Short mmCIF file of N, CA and C in Angstrom, two decimals:
data_model
loop_
_atom_site.label_atom_id
_atom_site.label_comp_id
_atom_site.label_asym_id
_atom_site.label_seq_id
_atom_site.Cartn_x
_atom_site.Cartn_y
_atom_site.Cartn_z
N GLU A 17 99.67 181.32 197.94
CA GLU A 17 100.47 180.34 197.21
C GLU A 17 99.53 179.13 197.18
N LYS A 18 99.15 178.56 197.72
CA LYS A 18 98.61 177.29 197.74
C LYS A 18 97.30 177.31 197.13
N LYS A 19 96.39 178.46 197.02
CA LYS A 19 95.25 178.74 196.45
C LYS A 19 95.80 178.93 194.95
N GLN A 20 96.74 179.38 194.51
CA GLN A 20 97.02 179.76 193.04
C GLN A 20 97.21 177.79 192.47
N TRP A 21 98.16 177.46 193.55
CA TRP A 21 98.60 176.44 192.83
C TRP A 21 97.07 175.14 192.94
N ASN A 22 96.10 175.39 193.76
CA ASN A 22 95.38 174.47 193.70
C ASN A 22 94.23 174.96 192.21
N LYS A 23 94.12 176.21 192.08
CA LYS A 23 93.38 176.88 190.92
C LYS A 23 94.19 176.34 189.65
N LYS A 24 95.41 176.14 189.31
CA LYS A 24 96.23 175.64 188.15
C LYS A 24 95.83 174.14 188.28
N VAL A 25 95.65 173.46 189.29
CA VAL A 25 95.18 172.24 189.38
C VAL A 25 94.03 172.15 188.78
N GLN A 26 93.26 172.52 189.26
CA GLN A 26 91.86 172.62 188.42
C GLN A 26 91.53 172.61 187.10
N GLU A 27 92.37 173.96 186.90
CA GLU A 27 92.51 174.29 185.25
C GLU A 27 92.82 172.87 184.60
N PHE A 28 93.98 172.42 184.98
CA PHE A 28 94.34 171.23 184.36
C PHE A 28 93.57 170.33 184.36
N LYS A 29 93.03 169.75 185.22
CA LYS A 29 91.92 168.92 185.24
C LYS A 29 90.83 169.15 184.41
N HIS A 30 90.40 170.20 184.42
CA HIS A 30 89.28 170.44 183.67
C HIS A 30 89.72 170.34 182.00
N SER A 31 90.68 170.93 181.41
CA SER A 31 91.22 171.28 180.15
C SER A 31 91.55 169.36 179.92
N ASP A 32 92.26 168.84 181.15
CA ASP A 32 92.40 167.22 180.65
C ASP A 32 91.34 166.47 180.28
N LYS A 33 90.30 166.45 180.79
CA LYS A 33 89.02 166.11 180.86
C LYS A 33 88.34 166.55 179.43
N LYS A 34 88.27 168.12 179.30
CA LYS A 34 88.25 168.13 178.07
C LYS A 34 88.92 167.68 176.96
N PHE A 35 89.87 167.74 176.97
CA PHE A 35 90.97 166.63 176.02
C PHE A 35 90.51 165.51 175.65
N TRP A 36 90.52 164.75 176.70
CA TRP A 36 90.50 163.45 176.78
C TRP A 36 88.66 163.12 176.03
N ALA A 37 87.64 164.03 176.43
CA ALA A 37 86.55 163.55 176.08
C ALA A 37 86.76 163.95 174.26
N ASP A 38 86.90 164.94 174.03
CA ASP A 38 87.05 165.44 172.59
C ASP A 38 87.91 164.44 171.76
N LEU A 39 88.77 163.83 172.45
CA LEU A 39 89.70 162.85 171.81
C LEU A 39 88.89 161.38 171.58
N CYS A 40 88.07 161.23 172.50
CA CYS A 40 87.42 159.78 172.40
C CYS A 40 86.22 159.88 171.35
N LYS A 41 85.40 161.21 171.30
CA LYS A 41 84.54 161.25 170.51
C LYS A 41 84.83 161.30 169.32
N LYS A 42 86.27 161.79 168.59
CA LYS A 42 86.66 162.18 167.07
C LYS A 42 86.85 160.47 167.27
N THR A 43 87.51 159.79 167.75
CA THR A 43 88.11 158.26 167.58
C THR A 43 86.82 157.57 167.06
N CYS A 44 85.81 157.74 168.42
CA CYS A 44 84.90 156.84 168.03
C CYS A 44 83.85 157.51 167.01
N HIS A 45 83.70 158.45 166.56
CA HIS A 45 82.82 158.99 165.27
C HIS A 45 83.72 158.65 164.16
N THR A 46 84.93 158.33 163.82
CA THR A 46 85.84 158.26 162.74
C THR A 46 85.55 156.96 162.70
N TYR A 47 85.44 155.71 163.86
CA TYR A 47 85.49 154.39 163.93
C TYR A 47 84.04 154.03 162.95
N ILE A 48 83.04 154.70 163.85
CA ILE A 48 81.53 154.90 163.13
C ILE A 48 81.61 154.74 161.60
N ARG A 49 82.33 156.01 161.02
CA ARG A 49 82.36 156.45 159.79
C ARG A 49 83.10 155.32 158.77
N LEU A 50 84.10 154.66 159.57
CA LEU A 50 84.80 153.73 158.53
C LEU A 50 83.67 152.54 158.46
N ARG A 51 83.43 152.20 159.94
CA ARG A 51 82.27 150.89 159.68
C ARG A 51 81.46 150.73 159.45
N ASP A 52 80.73 152.31 158.73
CA ASP A 52 79.15 152.40 158.15
C ASP A 52 79.46 152.71 156.56
N LYS A 53 80.64 153.39 156.48
CA LYS A 53 81.04 153.52 154.92
C LYS A 53 79.93 153.04 153.95
N ASP A 54 80.10 151.97 153.76
CA ASP A 54 79.33 151.49 152.42
C ASP A 54 77.78 150.73 152.85
N LYS A 55 77.12 151.70 154.16
CA LYS A 55 76.18 151.05 154.50
C LYS A 55 75.10 152.36 154.18
N GLY A 56 73.80 152.06 154.08
CA GLY A 56 72.87 153.42 153.73
C GLY A 56 72.64 154.34 154.84
N CYS A 57 72.33 155.18 155.05
CA CYS A 57 71.47 156.18 156.28
C CYS A 57 70.84 155.39 157.11
N ILE A 58 70.61 155.30 158.54
CA ILE A 58 70.05 154.42 159.21
C ILE A 58 68.81 154.66 159.32
N SER A 59 68.28 156.22 159.19
CA SER A 59 66.89 156.52 159.08
C SER A 59 66.27 156.37 157.94
N CYS A 60 66.77 157.05 156.91
CA CYS A 60 65.90 156.96 155.14
C CYS A 60 66.36 155.76 154.44
N GLY A 61 67.70 155.37 154.77
CA GLY A 61 68.35 154.34 153.70
C GLY A 61 69.19 154.80 152.72
N LYS A 62 69.14 156.01 152.39
CA LYS A 62 70.10 156.83 151.21
C LYS A 62 71.26 156.42 151.36
N PRO A 63 72.29 156.55 150.16
CA PRO A 63 73.85 155.87 150.50
C PRO A 63 74.25 157.63 151.00
N LEU A 64 75.08 157.27 151.76
CA LEU A 64 75.82 158.03 152.29
C LEU A 64 76.64 158.86 151.75
N LYS A 65 77.27 159.98 151.74
CA LYS A 65 78.23 160.90 151.13
C LYS A 65 79.08 161.72 151.93
N LEU A 66 80.42 161.55 151.53
CA LEU A 66 80.96 162.33 152.56
C LEU A 66 80.76 163.50 152.73
N GLY A 67 80.70 164.25 153.92
CA GLY A 67 80.51 165.64 154.17
C GLY A 67 78.91 165.68 154.68
N ASN A 68 78.36 164.88 154.45
CA ASN A 68 76.36 164.95 154.61
C ASN A 68 76.21 164.19 155.67
N THR A 69 76.97 163.46 156.19
CA THR A 69 76.68 162.39 157.08
C THR A 69 77.09 162.86 158.98
N ASP A 70 76.56 162.50 160.04
CA ASP A 70 76.66 162.58 161.35
C ASP A 70 76.99 161.43 162.02
N ALA A 71 77.15 161.25 162.91
CA ALA A 71 77.33 159.99 163.92
C ALA A 71 75.71 160.04 164.81
N GLY A 72 75.02 159.62 164.49
CA GLY A 72 73.67 159.96 165.18
C GLY A 72 73.56 158.66 165.89
N HIS A 73 72.80 158.89 167.07
CA HIS A 73 72.92 158.04 168.59
C HIS A 73 71.22 157.25 168.02
N LEU A 74 71.28 156.42 168.71
CA LEU A 74 69.36 156.01 168.94
C LEU A 74 69.00 156.82 169.95
N TRP A 75 69.88 156.14 171.28
CA TRP A 75 69.74 156.83 172.77
C TRP A 75 70.55 158.31 172.91
N SER A 76 69.84 159.35 173.05
CA SER A 76 70.43 160.72 172.99
C SER A 76 71.53 160.11 174.13
N SER A 77 72.80 160.90 173.88
CA SER A 77 73.87 160.98 174.43
C SER A 77 74.02 162.26 175.30
N SER A 78 73.49 163.09 175.39
CA SER A 78 73.39 164.03 176.37
C SER A 78 72.34 163.40 177.52
N HIS A 79 71.03 162.79 177.39
CA HIS A 79 70.46 162.16 178.29
C HIS A 79 71.16 160.98 179.18
N HIS A 80 71.98 160.32 177.96
CA HIS A 80 72.40 158.95 178.73
C HIS A 80 73.81 158.67 178.39
N ALA A 81 74.91 159.69 178.79
CA ALA A 81 76.04 159.54 179.37
C ALA A 81 77.03 158.19 179.15
N PHE A 82 76.08 157.13 179.66
CA PHE A 82 76.98 156.09 180.26
C PHE A 82 77.05 155.30 178.63
N ILE A 83 76.22 155.50 177.34
CA ILE A 83 76.08 154.91 176.35
C ILE A 83 76.62 155.73 175.39
N ARG A 84 77.69 156.77 175.57
CA ARG A 84 77.95 157.73 174.43
C ARG A 84 78.91 157.19 173.34
N PHE A 85 79.50 156.51 174.11
CA PHE A 85 80.76 155.62 173.01
C PHE A 85 80.26 154.44 172.92
N ASN A 86 78.94 154.08 173.17
CA ASN A 86 78.86 152.36 172.96
C ASN A 86 78.48 152.22 171.06
N GLU A 87 79.11 151.61 170.62
CA GLU A 87 78.99 151.47 169.22
C GLU A 87 77.64 150.73 168.21
N TYR A 88 76.96 150.31 169.44
CA TYR A 88 75.89 149.53 169.18
C TYR A 88 74.64 150.77 169.41
N ASN A 89 74.77 152.17 169.82
CA ASN A 89 73.88 153.07 169.79
C ASN A 89 74.37 154.12 168.95
N ILE A 90 75.53 153.99 168.08
CA ILE A 90 75.44 155.20 167.08
C ILE A 90 75.80 154.49 165.75
N ALA A 91 75.38 155.26 164.86
CA ALA A 91 75.54 154.64 163.17
C ALA A 91 75.32 156.10 162.42
N MET A 92 75.98 155.94 161.49
CA MET A 92 75.70 157.02 160.45
C MET A 92 74.19 157.57 159.20
N ILE A 93 74.16 158.46 159.68
CA ILE A 93 73.05 159.12 159.50
C ILE A 93 73.33 160.68 158.41
N ILE A 94 72.69 160.83 157.28
CA ILE A 94 72.32 161.76 156.62
C ILE A 94 72.09 163.26 158.02
N THR A 95 73.01 164.44 157.39
CA THR A 95 72.72 165.17 158.67
C THR A 95 71.39 165.71 158.27
N VAL A 96 71.18 166.13 157.47
CA VAL A 96 69.62 166.91 157.25
C VAL A 96 68.36 165.86 157.80
N VAL A 97 68.66 164.62 157.92
CA VAL A 97 67.80 163.64 158.45
C VAL A 97 67.78 163.77 160.04
N ASN A 98 68.77 163.49 160.86
CA ASN A 98 69.22 164.22 162.09
C ASN A 98 68.70 165.37 162.95
N PHE A 99 67.52 165.48 162.94
CA PHE A 99 67.28 166.28 163.72
C PHE A 99 66.41 166.25 165.18
#
């Protein structure tokens, strides 16, 4: 019974962590889209259009997790430019 309880606690913690990480990412990227909506692409300078943009990171968020949600590290970029 204790093992089942521990398993459920671990599942909750895992799903809870993912839920909050996804919520933070969505909120952060929404803020960046609103902040940069009247600016051009950070890489090429072309006007941004809804649906063809990403929130691009200057420093990779997969290698530098501590700056993943730092607004100074994120800017709007046209999807095809963001490779």
